[in-house]
Each structure stands twice: as C-alpha cells, then as structure tokens.
C-alpha cells in the first residue's frame, strides 16, 4: 500500500541541525515504526536552511531526487528555483549547495536507505575507485499547465534506459487519474506541491510526500476539493546500466572535449561556456585555472580529454 504523509503530520519531527555556519533543519516525512528494517525503505525528508547555509560538494551511494519547495539557491553553478527537480545518479558528486537570500528548502528523496553524504574533500579517492559508475545529474523544472481535467506531462530530460522518469501532474478539483505504473522502475515518489490528494477518506494537503513501491502497481488517486499539483518521480531500476547513455558525441576534428572525472560533466571546446565568460572555441589550456566544474566544483586538474574528434 502506498505510504503518504503531509507536512502537518510530520512537522513535530522538525529537527535543528548543528552546523558550523548558518541555521538548518531536517524534517523526516516518511517515518517507520520502531523495529522496521529500514534497508529497503524509501527516504523522504525536507532540508531547510537560512541564507548562510552551505552544503559542501558530495555524493551518495544511491540515486536521488531533490525537489525545491521554498526559497532558492545555487547548486554548483545551477540556479535552484521553486519546484526545480534535480536528479543525481548514485556516485555522482554535486554542489556546493549555496542557500539563497530567502533561505532554501528542498526535499531529498531516495528509493532506499542511504548511509549519508560522502564529501569530496574526504572521499575523492573512494569515489574514483568505484567501478562502472555512470555519473550523471540533471536539473529540470516542472510544467503544471493543464488542459482538461488532468494533465500528466513527462519531463523531457529526466529519463534514462533504466526507467528513470518524472512527470508534472495537474488535476482539476475531484478529478481522478491512474499514475504511471512503477513496475518497471525502482519505485515512485509523488510530491504534492499544491492543493491536495484524496486517499482513504483523507485529504493530504501539499506539501505531502508519497511513495509507491515497484510491486504495488499503478496508484489511482483523486484530487481534493481545490485540485492538485504534484510531481511524480520514477526511480531507475537498480541493475547496472547497459551502456553509458550520456556518451560524448563525436565532435568536429579541431575541437576536443574534456570531461570531469568526478561527475562526468563535459567541456566542449567548440561550444565553450558563454554563460561563464568562456567563448565558443576556447581551447582547454586557455580556460582560466580558477574555472571549476559547474556541477560538482572540481578543479581543472580533475578533467581528462574525452574525445579527440
Ligand atoms: Fe564535476
């Protein structure tokens, strides 16, 4: 049976974090009775911090979604805005996460228990020694535009060959829908961001977090009296990927592509990074030594040549 909780159900769990800089809180949404074997249970918790908080670059041993639910900030060099979804594959470093002027709140979501953040400052050697990792991360915003009573729009970039997918769900008051079948995935989180989800004679108001396990089948849900906006997140299955789906494409002969050894971000000399003041056509040796990986903040020396066209 799917598991679901609203913020009202769990706000008593809000814990103050002891941090070297800034203020921070953590609130567990999916909680379990004493004695539950947590190894294969999903995780869902709200991370909050004020403008001073920074989370250093790190990775996890499990696939992970993060969904921004308040304020804003910057992850690596990527802007985090409300409801943005960040997916990071297991063993993909990302960060730092700099909390914005109004603070930042995001949900951290995983299909199974994770031992916690492995900071690059301490665990770099351990990371590069992991065999067959396929580091990859992506950030994409939902689109809650609705036509008719129900719209279920797939994200265009959050997908892979192991069942990874995300959907923006928008429903009129009291409308019903059958969610995508999670049977070919590693499980499914549903994040209610607005309105409410009606389930077993209760209305779960946003912010609410639900999880449907792989074998539980497609969940039929009904929107509450004010309608519903939600983000549906399908985890990849856990077997190893068949092949890198993010392989660097062939490039023109005169330009090289350099790849971050930690997170697999690529720098293409042909394209440069105009957003960061590096013009198209800039050779790697001419990229400033102070430049860092936009996704995981690794330095230039952590890059290797990936393709010579
Ligand atoms: Fe990187």
PDB file of C-alpha atoms and ligand atoms in Angstrom:
ATOM      1  CA  UNK A   1       0.000   0.000   0.000  1.00  0.00           C
ATOM      2  CA  UNK A   2       1.419   3.431  -0.884  1.00  0.00           C
ATOM      3  CA  UNK A   3       2.770   5.420   2.032  1.00  0.00           C
ATOM      4  CA  UNK A   4       1.890   9.120   2.325  1.00  0.00           C
ATOM      5  CA  UNK A   5       2.367  11.976   4.796  1.00  0.00           C
ATOM      6  CA  UNK A   6       1.567  15.677   4.810  1.00  0.00           C
ATOM      7  CA  UNK A   7       3.752  18.313   6.419  1.00  0.00           C
ATOM      8  CA  UNK A   8       1.132  18.695   9.161  1.00  0.00           C
ATOM      9  CA  UNK A   9       1.598  15.023  10.040  1.00  0.00           C
ATOM     10  CA  UNK A  10       5.359  15.310  10.405  1.00  0.00           C
ATOM     11  CA  UNK A  11       6.160  18.878  11.465  1.00  0.00           C
ATOM     12  CA  UNK A  12       6.756  17.667  15.029  1.00  0.00           C
ATOM     13  CA  UNK A  13       9.777  15.798  13.565  1.00  0.00           C
ATOM     14  CA  UNK A  14      11.477  19.059  12.546  1.00  0.00           C
ATOM     15  CA  UNK A  15      14.972  18.912  13.997  1.00  0.00           C
ATOM     16  CA  UNK A  16      17.510  21.708  14.351  1.00  0.00           C
ATOM     17  CA  UNK A  17      20.820  20.775  12.721  1.00  0.00           C
ATOM     18  CA  UNK A  18      24.092  21.634  14.422  1.00  0.00           C
ATOM     19  CA  UNK A  19      26.029  23.439  11.691  1.00  0.00           C
ATOM     20  CA  UNK A  20      29.352  25.261  11.617  1.00  0.00           C
ATOM     21  CA  UNK A  21      27.745  28.139   9.665  1.00  0.00           C
ATOM     22  CA  UNK A  22      24.112  29.173   9.324  1.00  0.00           C
ATOM     23  CA  UNK A  23      20.889  27.666  10.540  1.00  0.00           C
ATOM     24  CA  UNK A  24      19.429  24.404   9.299  1.00  0.00           C
ATOM     25  CA  UNK A  25      16.577  21.992   9.900  1.00  0.00           C
ATOM     26  CA  UNK A  26      15.612  18.494   8.828  1.00  0.00           C
ATOM     27  CA  UNK A  27      12.104  17.036   8.824  1.00  0.00           C
ATOM     28  CA  UNK A  28      11.520  13.349   8.051  1.00  0.00           C
ATOM     29  CA  UNK A  29       8.342  12.777   6.025  1.00  0.00           C
ATOM     30  CA  UNK A  30       8.390   9.028   5.671  1.00  0.00           C
ATOM     31  CA  UNK A  31       8.735   7.559   9.134  1.00  0.00           C
ATOM     32  CA  UNK A  32       8.597   3.963  10.305  1.00  0.00           C
ATOM     33  CA  UNK A  33       7.589   2.124  13.440  1.00  0.00           C
ATOM     34  CA  UNK A  34      10.326   1.086  15.842  1.00  0.00           C
ATOM     35  CA  UNK A  35      11.977  -2.136  14.704  1.00  0.00           C
ATOM     36  CA  UNK A  36      11.342  -1.681  10.942  1.00  0.00           C
ATOM     37  CA  UNK A  37      14.202  -2.894   8.749  1.00  0.00           C
ATOM     38  CA  UNK A  38      14.997   0.385   7.028  1.00  0.00           C
ATOM     39  CA  UNK A  39      17.455  -1.034   4.499  1.00  0.00           C
ATOM     40  CA  UNK A  40      14.925  -1.230   1.682  1.00  0.00           C
ATOM     41  CA  UNK A  41      12.541   1.510   2.765  1.00  0.00           C
ATOM     42  CA  UNK A  42      12.409   4.801   0.876  1.00  0.00           C
ATOM     43  CA  UNK A  43      13.683   8.053   2.354  1.00  0.00           C
ATOM     44  CA  UNK A  44      11.965  11.429   2.078  1.00  0.00           C
ATOM     45  CA  UNK A  45      12.950  14.422   4.138  1.00  0.00           C
ATOM     46  CA  UNK A  46      12.834  18.196   3.999  1.00  0.00           C
ATOM     47  CA  UNK A  47      16.148  20.054   4.226  1.00  0.00           C
ATOM     48  CA  UNK A  48      15.901  23.713   5.176  1.00  0.00           C
ATOM     49  CA  UNK A  49      18.456  26.405   5.827  1.00  0.00           C
ATOM     50  CA  UNK A  50      18.842  30.123   6.091  1.00  0.00           C
ATOM     51  CA  UNK A  51      20.886  32.289   3.703  1.00  0.00           C
ATOM     52  CA  UNK A  52      24.172  31.431   5.407  1.00  0.00           C
ATOM     53  CA  UNK A  53      23.948  27.701   4.951  1.00  0.00           C
ATOM     54  CA  UNK A  54      26.227  25.881   2.520  1.00  0.00           C
ATOM     55  CA  UNK A  55      26.359  22.135   1.837  1.00  0.00           C
ATOM     56  CA  UNK A  56      29.787  21.126   0.528  1.00  0.00           C
ATOM     57  CA  UNK A  57      30.227  19.081  -2.693  1.00  0.00           C
ATOM     58  CA  UNK A  58      29.413  15.440  -2.049  1.00  0.00           C
ATOM     59  CA  UNK A  59      27.883  12.302  -3.477  1.00  0.00           C
ATOM     60  CA  UNK A  60      25.645   9.479  -2.323  1.00  0.00           C
ATOM     61  CA  UNK A  61      25.681   5.744  -2.933  1.00  0.00           C
ATOM     62  CA  UNK A  62      22.085   5.828  -4.225  1.00  0.00           C
ATOM     63  CA  UNK A  63      20.104   7.506  -6.960  1.00  0.00           C
ATOM     64  CA  UNK A  64      18.454  10.636  -5.620  1.00  0.00           C
ATOM     65  CA  UNK A  65      15.883  13.282  -6.452  1.00  0.00           C
ATOM     66  CA  UNK A  66      15.820  16.710  -4.845  1.00  0.00           C
ATOM     67  CA  UNK A  67      12.789  18.987  -5.228  1.00  0.00           C
ATOM     68  CA  UNK A  68      12.938  22.660  -4.280  1.00  0.00           C
ATOM     69  CA  UNK A  69       9.920  23.590  -2.164  1.00  0.00           C
ATOM     70  CA  UNK A  70      10.807  27.027  -0.757  1.00  0.00           C
ATOM     71  CA  UNK A  71      13.217  29.897  -1.381  1.00  0.00           C
ATOM     72  CA  UNK A  72      16.070  29.379  -3.787  1.00  0.00           C
ATOM     73  CA  UNK A  73      19.781  28.899  -4.123  1.00  0.00           C
ATOM     74  CA  UNK A  74      22.553  27.641  -6.322  1.00  0.00           C
ATOM     75  CA  UNK A  75      23.736  24.038  -6.802  1.00  0.00           C
ATOM     76  CA  UNK A  76      27.207  24.024  -8.314  1.00  0.00           C
ATOM     77  CA  UNK A  77      26.600  26.872 -10.731  1.00  0.00           C
ATOM     78  CA  UNK A  78      22.979  25.925 -11.457  1.00  0.00           C
ATOM     79  CA  UNK A  79      20.196  28.119 -10.167  1.00  0.00           C
ATOM     80  CA  UNK A  80      17.650  26.324  -7.989  1.00  0.00           C
ATOM     81  CA  UNK A  81      14.195  27.829  -8.301  1.00  0.00           C
ATOM     82  CA  UNK A  82      10.896  26.774  -6.778  1.00  0.00           C
ATOM     83  CA  UNK A  83       9.849  23.218  -7.725  1.00  0.00           C
ATOM     84  CA  UNK A  84      13.005  22.547  -9.725  1.00  0.00           C
ATOM     85  CA  UNK A  85      13.838  18.837  -9.728  1.00  0.00           C
ATOM     86  CA  UNK A  86      17.460  17.722  -9.510  1.00  0.00           C
ATOM     87  CA  UNK A  87      18.285  14.096 -10.222  1.00  0.00           C
ATOM     88  CA  UNK A  88      21.712  12.718  -9.387  1.00  0.00           C
ATOM     89  CA  UNK A  89      22.676   9.162 -10.156  1.00  0.00           C
ATOM     90  CA  UNK A  90      24.464   7.170  -7.447  1.00  0.00           C
ATOM     91  CA  UNK A  91      28.155   8.139  -7.121  1.00  0.00           C
ATOM     92  CA  UNK A  92      27.688  11.494  -8.854  1.00  0.00           C
ATOM     93  CA  UNK A  93      29.139  14.430  -6.932  1.00  0.00           C
ATOM     94  CA  UNK A  94      27.261  17.707  -6.888  1.00  0.00           C
ATOM     95  CA  UNK A  95      27.498  21.019  -5.148  1.00  0.00           C
ATOM     96  CA  UNK A  96      28.200  23.045  -3.235  1.00  0.00           C
ATOM     97  CA  UNK A  97      24.618  23.982  -2.460  1.00  0.00           C
ATOM     98  CA  UNK A  98      24.543  27.654  -1.532  1.00  0.00           C
ATOM     99  CA  UNK A  99      21.304  28.687   0.165  1.00  0.00           C
ATOM    100  CA  UNK A 100      19.763  31.864  -1.294  1.00  0.00           C
ATOM    101  CA  UNK A 101      18.898  35.226   0.300  1.00  0.00           C
ATOM    102  CA  UNK A 102      15.466  33.960   1.393  1.00  0.00           C
ATOM    103  CA  UNK A 103      16.807  30.609   2.505  1.00  0.00           C
ATOM    104  CA  UNK A 104      16.150  27.357   0.721  1.00  0.00           C
ATOM    105  CA  UNK A 105      14.012  24.314   1.372  1.00  0.00           C
ATOM    106  CA  UNK A 106      14.218  21.130  -0.666  1.00  0.00           C
ATOM    107  CA  UNK A 107      13.084  17.559  -0.341  1.00  0.00           C
ATOM    108  CA  UNK A 108      15.729  14.869  -0.535  1.00  0.00           C
ATOM    109  CA  UNK A 109      14.228  11.651  -1.883  1.00  0.00           C
ATOM    110  CA  UNK A 110      15.649   8.174  -2.362  1.00  0.00           C
ATOM    111  CA  UNK A 111      14.069   4.801  -3.044  1.00  0.00           C
ATOM    112  CA  UNK A 112      16.122   3.164  -0.309  1.00  0.00           C
ATOM    113  CA  UNK A 113      18.193   3.922   2.725  1.00  0.00           C
ATOM    114  CA  UNK A 114      21.480   5.721   2.147  1.00  0.00           C
ATOM    115  CA  UNK A 115      24.381   5.944   4.578  1.00  0.00           C
ATOM    116  CA  UNK A 116      24.658   9.701   4.031  1.00  0.00           C
ATOM    117  CA  UNK A 117      26.713  12.328   2.246  1.00  0.00           C
ATOM    118  CA  UNK A 118      30.256  11.438   1.201  1.00  0.00           C
ATOM    119  CA  UNK A 119      32.123  14.713   0.971  1.00  0.00           C
ATOM    120  CA  UNK A 120      34.551  15.071  -1.918  1.00  0.00           C
ATOM    121  CA  UNK A 121      37.076  16.664   0.400  1.00  0.00           C
ATOM    122  CA  UNK A 122      37.365  13.333   2.252  1.00  0.00           C
ATOM    123  CA  UNK A 123      36.102  10.697  -0.178  1.00  0.00           C
ATOM    124  CA  UNK A 124      37.592  11.672  -3.543  1.00  0.00           C
ATOM    125  CA  UNK A 125      39.832   8.577  -3.774  1.00  0.00           C
ATOM    126  CA  UNK A 126      36.973   6.289  -2.783  1.00  0.00           C
ATOM    127  CA  UNK A 127      34.792   7.832  -5.490  1.00  0.00           C
ATOM    128  CA  UNK A 128      37.223   7.491  -8.380  1.00  0.00           C
ATOM    129  CA  UNK A 129      37.859   3.860  -7.352  1.00  0.00           C
ATOM    130  CA  UNK A 130      34.190   2.891  -7.845  1.00  0.00           C
ATOM    131  CA  UNK A 131      33.942   0.597 -10.868  1.00  0.00           C
ATOM    132  CA  UNK A 132      31.349   1.130 -13.595  1.00  0.00           C
ATOM    133  CA  UNK A 133      29.777   4.226 -12.130  1.00  0.00           C
ATOM    134  CA  UNK A 134      27.980   6.346 -14.695  1.00  0.00           C
ATOM    135  CA  UNK A 135      27.924   9.760 -13.067  1.00  0.00           C
ATOM    136  CA  UNK A 136      25.122  11.960 -14.327  1.00  0.00           C
ATOM    137  CA  UNK A 137      22.949  14.759 -12.988  1.00  0.00           C
ATOM    138  CA  UNK A 138      20.263  16.973 -14.401  1.00  0.00           C
ATOM    139  CA  UNK A 139      18.024  19.793 -13.206  1.00  0.00           C
ATOM    140  CA  UNK A 140      14.635  20.448 -14.804  1.00  0.00           C
ATOM    141  CA  UNK A 141      11.549  22.463 -13.862  1.00  0.00           C
ATOM    142  CA  UNK A 142       8.019  21.017 -13.922  1.00  0.00           C
ATOM    143  CA  UNK A 143       5.274  22.321 -16.185  1.00  0.00           C
ATOM    144  CA  UNK A 144       1.899  22.372 -14.445  1.00  0.00           C
ATOM    145  CA  UNK A 145      -0.011  23.758 -17.462  1.00  0.00           C
ATOM    146  CA  UNK A 146      -3.300  21.903 -17.549  1.00  0.00           C
ATOM    147  CA  UNK A 147      -5.626  21.153 -20.458  1.00  0.00           C
ATOM    148  CA  UNK A 148      -8.831  19.388 -19.497  1.00  0.00           C
ATOM    149  CA  UNK A 149      -9.312  17.817 -16.075  1.00  0.00           C
ATOM    150  CA  UNK A 150      -5.950  16.098 -15.842  1.00  0.00           C
ATOM    151  CA  UNK A 151      -2.544  16.762 -17.382  1.00  0.00           C
ATOM    152  CA  UNK A 152       0.383  14.427 -16.833  1.00  0.00           C
ATOM    153  CA  UNK A 153       3.397  15.875 -18.609  1.00  0.00           C
ATOM    154  CA  UNK A 154       6.669  13.948 -18.795  1.00  0.00           C
ATOM    155  CA  UNK A 155       9.843  15.889 -18.087  1.00  0.00           C
ATOM    156  CA  UNK A 156      11.908  15.976 -21.268  1.00  0.00           C
ATOM    157  CA  UNK A 157      15.401  15.456 -19.829  1.00  0.00           C
ATOM    158  CA  UNK A 158      14.890  13.430 -16.664  1.00  0.00           C
ATOM    159  CA  UNK A 159      14.833   9.956 -18.208  1.00  0.00           C
ATOM    160  CA  UNK A 160      17.103   7.013 -18.845  1.00  0.00           C
ATOM    161  CA  UNK A 161      17.019   3.433 -20.107  1.00  0.00           C
ATOM    162  CA  UNK A 162      16.523   2.012 -16.604  1.00  0.00           C
ATOM    163  CA  UNK A 163      13.061   3.510 -16.042  1.00  0.00           C
ATOM    164  CA  UNK A 164      14.031   6.932 -14.708  1.00  0.00           C
ATOM    165  CA  UNK A 165      11.216   9.405 -15.436  1.00  0.00           C
ATOM    166  CA  UNK A 166       9.467  12.428 -13.969  1.00  0.00           C
ATOM    167  CA  UNK A 167       6.015  13.898 -14.605  1.00  0.00           C
ATOM    168  CA  UNK A 168       4.230  17.151 -13.805  1.00  0.00           C
ATOM    169  CA  UNK A 169       0.690  16.320 -12.691  1.00  0.00           C
ATOM    170  CA  UNK A 170      -2.056  18.909 -12.674  1.00  0.00           C
ATOM    171  CA  UNK A 171      -5.651  17.977 -11.774  1.00  0.00           C
ATOM    172  CA  UNK A 172      -8.966  19.813 -11.527  1.00  0.00           C
ATOM    173  CA  UNK A 173     -10.882  19.582  -8.205  1.00  0.00           C
ATOM    174  CA  UNK A 174     -12.043  15.996  -7.534  1.00  0.00           C
ATOM    175  CA  UNK A 175     -10.589  14.685 -10.810  1.00  0.00           C
ATOM    176  CA  UNK A 176      -9.229  11.120 -10.812  1.00  0.00           C
ATOM    177  CA  UNK A 177      -6.182   9.613 -12.508  1.00  0.00           C
ATOM    178  CA  UNK A 178      -4.153   6.419 -12.583  1.00  0.00           C
ATOM    179  CA  UNK A 179      -0.482   7.262 -12.083  1.00  0.00           C
ATOM    180  CA  UNK A 180       2.245   5.723 -14.266  1.00  0.00           C
ATOM    181  CA  UNK A 181       2.853   2.055 -13.422  1.00  0.00           C
ATOM    182  CA  UNK A 182       6.007   1.758 -11.279  1.00  0.00           C
ATOM    183  CA  UNK A 183       6.555  -1.938 -12.063  1.00  0.00           C
ATOM    184  CA  UNK A 184       9.463  -1.283 -14.452  1.00  0.00           C
ATOM    185  CA  UNK A 185      11.078   1.279 -12.133  1.00  0.00           C
ATOM    186  CA  UNK A 186      12.914   1.300  -8.821  1.00  0.00           C
ATOM    187  CA  UNK A 187       9.843   2.801  -7.124  1.00  0.00           C
ATOM    188  CA  UNK A 188       7.934   6.059  -7.327  1.00  0.00           C
ATOM    189  CA  UNK A 189       7.737   9.189  -5.209  1.00  0.00           C
ATOM    190  CA  UNK A 190       4.800  11.599  -5.509  1.00  0.00           C
ATOM    191  CA  UNK A 191       5.266  15.139  -4.206  1.00  0.00           C
ATOM    192  CA  UNK A 192       2.104  17.190  -3.705  1.00  0.00           C
ATOM    193  CA  UNK A 193       3.123  20.820  -4.142  1.00  0.00           C
ATOM    194  CA  UNK A 194      -0.312  22.481  -4.277  1.00  0.00           C
ATOM    195  CA  UNK A 195      -3.913  21.557  -3.457  1.00  0.00           C
ATOM    196  CA  UNK A 196      -4.451  18.118  -2.009  1.00  0.00           C
ATOM    197  CA  UNK A 197      -4.532  14.401  -2.761  1.00  0.00           C
ATOM    198  CA  UNK A 198      -7.535  12.457  -1.571  1.00  0.00           C
ATOM    199  CA  UNK A 199      -6.724   8.951  -0.322  1.00  0.00           C
ATOM    200  CA  UNK A 200      -8.567   6.598   2.027  1.00  0.00           C
ATOM    201  CA  UNK A 201     -11.092   9.243   3.117  1.00  0.00           C
ATOM    202  CA  UNK A 202      -8.396  11.787   3.914  1.00  0.00           C
ATOM    203  CA  UNK A 203      -7.115  14.853   2.098  1.00  0.00           C
ATOM    204  CA  UNK A 204      -3.331  15.137   2.118  1.00  0.00           C
ATOM    205  CA  UNK A 205      -2.524  18.788   1.571  1.00  0.00           C
ATOM    206  CA  UNK A 206       0.685  20.000  -0.078  1.00  0.00           C
ATOM    207  CA  UNK A 207       3.400  19.738   0.949  1.00  0.00           C
ATOM    208  CA  UNK A 208       2.920  15.987   1.033  1.00  0.00           C
ATOM    209  CA  UNK A 209       5.211  13.083   0.142  1.00  0.00           C
ATOM    210  CA  UNK A 210       4.077   9.640  -1.003  1.00  0.00           C
ATOM    211  CA  UNK A 211       5.918   6.535  -2.139  1.00  0.00           C
ATOM    212  CA  UNK A 212       4.690   3.613  -4.246  1.00  0.00           C
ATOM    213  CA  UNK A 213       6.886   0.513  -4.273  1.00  0.00           C
ATOM    214  CA  UNK A 214       7.746  -1.278  -7.510  1.00  0.00           C
ATOM    215  CA  UNK A 215       5.358  -4.182  -6.910  1.00  0.00           C
ATOM    216  CA  UNK A 216       2.433  -2.091  -5.641  1.00  0.00           C
ATOM    217  CA  UNK A 217       1.062  -1.343  -9.096  1.00  0.00           C
ATOM    218  CA  UNK A 218      -0.257   1.861 -10.619  1.00  0.00           C
ATOM    219  CA  UNK A 219      -1.784   4.103  -7.954  1.00  0.00           C
ATOM    220  CA  UNK A 220      -5.232   5.547  -8.585  1.00  0.00           C
ATOM    221  CA  UNK A 221      -5.606   8.928  -6.954  1.00  0.00           C
ATOM    222  CA  UNK A 222      -8.224  11.651  -6.688  1.00  0.00           C
ATOM    223  CA  UNK A 223      -7.591  15.366  -6.364  1.00  0.00           C
ATOM    224  CA  UNK A 224      -9.040  17.204  -3.384  1.00  0.00           C
ATOM    225  CA  UNK A 225     -11.600  19.978  -3.462  1.00  0.00           C
ATOM    226  CA  UNK A 226      -9.039  22.589  -4.550  1.00  0.00           C
ATOM    227  CA  UNK A 227      -7.416  20.473  -7.239  1.00  0.00           C
ATOM    228  CA  UNK A 228      -3.895  19.129  -7.189  1.00  0.00           C
ATOM    229  CA  UNK A 229      -0.431  19.859  -8.480  1.00  0.00           C
ATOM    230  CA  UNK A 230       2.159  17.165  -7.944  1.00  0.00           C
ATOM    231  CA  UNK A 231       5.468  15.879  -9.246  1.00  0.00           C
ATOM    232  CA  UNK A 232       5.720  12.151  -9.951  1.00  0.00           C
ATOM    233  CA  UNK A 233       9.254  10.732  -9.800  1.00  0.00           C
ATOM    234  CA  UNK A 234      10.099   7.258 -11.096  1.00  0.00           C
ATOM    235  CA  UNK A 235      13.438   5.867  -9.889  1.00  0.00           C
ATOM    236  CA  UNK A 236      15.643   3.866 -12.218  1.00  0.00           C
ATOM    237  CA  UNK A 237      15.736   0.106 -11.692  1.00  0.00           C
ATOM    238  CA  UNK A 238      18.777  -0.899  -9.751  1.00  0.00           C
ATOM    239  CA  UNK A 239      20.628  -3.168 -12.158  1.00  0.00           C
ATOM    240  CA  UNK A 240      23.694  -1.666 -13.741  1.00  0.00           C
ATOM    241  CA  UNK A 241      23.107   0.347 -16.890  1.00  0.00           C
ATOM    242  CA  UNK A 242      23.857  -1.484 -20.121  1.00  0.00           C
ATOM    243  CA  UNK A 243      25.974   1.300 -21.523  1.00  0.00           C
ATOM    244  CA  UNK A 244      26.673   4.907 -20.859  1.00  0.00           C
ATOM    245  CA  UNK A 245      23.691   6.783 -22.211  1.00  0.00           C
ATOM    246  CA  UNK A 246      25.485  10.078 -21.869  1.00  0.00           C
ATOM    247  CA  UNK A 247      28.388   9.207 -24.085  1.00  0.00           C
ATOM    248  CA  UNK A 248      30.135  12.159 -25.525  1.00  0.00           C
ATOM    249  CA  UNK A 249      29.028  12.653 -29.116  1.00  0.00           C
ATOM    250  CA  UNK A 250      31.529  12.833 -31.920  1.00  0.00           C
ATOM    251  CA  UNK A 251      32.842  16.323 -32.421  1.00  0.00           C
ATOM    252  CA  UNK A 252      34.468  18.257 -35.209  1.00  0.00           C
ATOM    253  CA  UNK A 253      38.155  17.422 -35.670  1.00  0.00           C
ATOM    254  CA  UNK A 254      39.648  20.654 -34.475  1.00  0.00           C
ATOM    255  CA  UNK A 255      37.935  20.695 -31.110  1.00  0.00           C
ATOM    256  CA  UNK A 256      38.400  18.492 -28.100  1.00  0.00           C
ATOM    257  CA  UNK A 257      36.027  17.554 -25.316  1.00  0.00           C
ATOM    258  CA  UNK A 258      37.157  17.389 -21.702  1.00  0.00           C
ATOM    259  CA  UNK A 259      35.305  15.501 -19.056  1.00  0.00           C
ATOM    260  CA  UNK A 260      35.170  15.864 -15.287  1.00  0.00           C
ATOM    261  CA  UNK A 261      36.455  12.613 -13.796  1.00  0.00           C
ATOM    262  CA  UNK A 262      34.305  13.076 -10.723  1.00  0.00           C
ATOM    263  CA  UNK A 263      30.857  13.875 -12.100  1.00  0.00           C
ATOM    264  CA  UNK A 264      31.153  13.394 -15.906  1.00  0.00           C
ATOM    265  CA  UNK A 265      30.334  16.994 -16.816  1.00  0.00           C
ATOM    266  CA  UNK A 266      31.802  17.741 -20.251  1.00  0.00           C
ATOM    267  CA  UNK A 267      33.509  20.861 -21.551  1.00  0.00           C
ATOM    268  CA  UNK A 268      33.366  21.091 -25.331  1.00  0.00           C
ATOM    269  CA  UNK A 269      35.932  23.468 -26.795  1.00  0.00           C
ATOM    270  CA  UNK A 270      33.649  24.078 -29.782  1.00  0.00           C
ATOM    271  CA  UNK A 271      30.858  25.370 -27.573  1.00  0.00           C
ATOM    272  CA  UNK A 272      32.824  26.982 -24.751  1.00  0.00           C
ATOM    273  CA  UNK A 273      30.728  28.159 -21.819  1.00  0.00           C
ATOM    274  CA  UNK A 274      29.438  31.596 -22.838  1.00  0.00           C
ATOM    275  CA  UNK A 275      27.366  31.844 -19.637  1.00  0.00           C
ATOM    276  CA  UNK A 276      30.599  31.781 -17.674  1.00  0.00           C
ATOM    277  CA  UNK A 277      32.550  34.082 -19.951  1.00  0.00           C
ATOM    278  CA  UNK A 278      34.352  31.305 -21.811  1.00  0.00           C
ATOM    279  CA  UNK A 279      33.750  31.947 -25.506  1.00  0.00           C
ATOM    280  CA  UNK A 280      32.943  29.203 -28.014  1.00  0.00           C
ATOM    281  CA  UNK A 281      36.171  27.843 -29.468  1.00  0.00           C
ATOM    282  CA  UNK A 282      38.227  28.400 -26.310  1.00  0.00           C
ATOM    283  CA  UNK A 283      40.929  25.749 -26.039  1.00  0.00           C
ATOM    284  CA  UNK A 284      41.152  23.884 -22.757  1.00  0.00           C
ATOM    285  CA  UNK A 285      44.579  25.383 -21.998  1.00  0.00           C
ATOM    286  CA  UNK A 286      43.040  28.844 -22.321  1.00  0.00           C
ATOM    287  CA  UNK A 287      40.236  28.170 -19.849  1.00  0.00           C
ATOM    288  CA  UNK A 288      41.204  30.042 -16.650  1.00  0.00           C
ATOM    289  CA  UNK A 289      42.873  27.909 -13.979  1.00  0.00           C
ATOM    290  CA  UNK A 290      40.318  29.264 -11.496  1.00  0.00           C
ATOM    291  CA  UNK A 291      37.437  27.784 -13.525  1.00  0.00           C
ATOM    292  CA  UNK A 292      35.630  24.953 -11.733  1.00  0.00           C
ATOM    293  CA  UNK A 293      33.180  22.251 -12.759  1.00  0.00           C
ATOM    294  CA  UNK A 294      29.682  23.791 -12.930  1.00  0.00           C
ATOM    295  CA  UNK A 295      28.104  20.666 -11.451  1.00  0.00           C
ATOM    296  CA  UNK A 296      30.475  19.472  -8.734  1.00  0.00           C
ATOM    297  CA  UNK A 297      33.049  22.269  -8.333  1.00  0.00           C
ATOM    298  CA  UNK A 298      36.013  20.037  -9.185  1.00  0.00           C
ATOM    299  CA  UNK A 299      39.085  21.887 -10.443  1.00  0.00           C
ATOM    300  CA  UNK A 300      40.502  21.854 -13.997  1.00  0.00           C
ATOM    301  CA  UNK A 301      43.029  19.212 -12.984  1.00  0.00           C
ATOM    302  CA  UNK A 302      40.141  16.802 -12.363  1.00  0.00           C
ATOM    303  CA  UNK A 303      39.295  16.848 -16.089  1.00  0.00           C
ATOM    304  CA  UNK A 304      40.548  14.450 -18.741  1.00  0.00           C
ATOM    305  CA  UNK A 305      40.365  14.620 -22.501  1.00  0.00           C
ATOM    306  CA  UNK A 306      37.342  12.535 -23.507  1.00  0.00           C
ATOM    307  CA  UNK A 307      37.224  12.829 -27.290  1.00  0.00           C
ATOM    308  CA  UNK A 308      39.630  13.934 -29.947  1.00  0.00           C
ATOM    309  CA  UNK A 309      37.445  14.348 -32.994  1.00  0.00           C
TER     310      UNK A 309
HETATM  311 FE1  LIG B   1      32.342  17.750 -11.961  1.00  0.00          FE
END
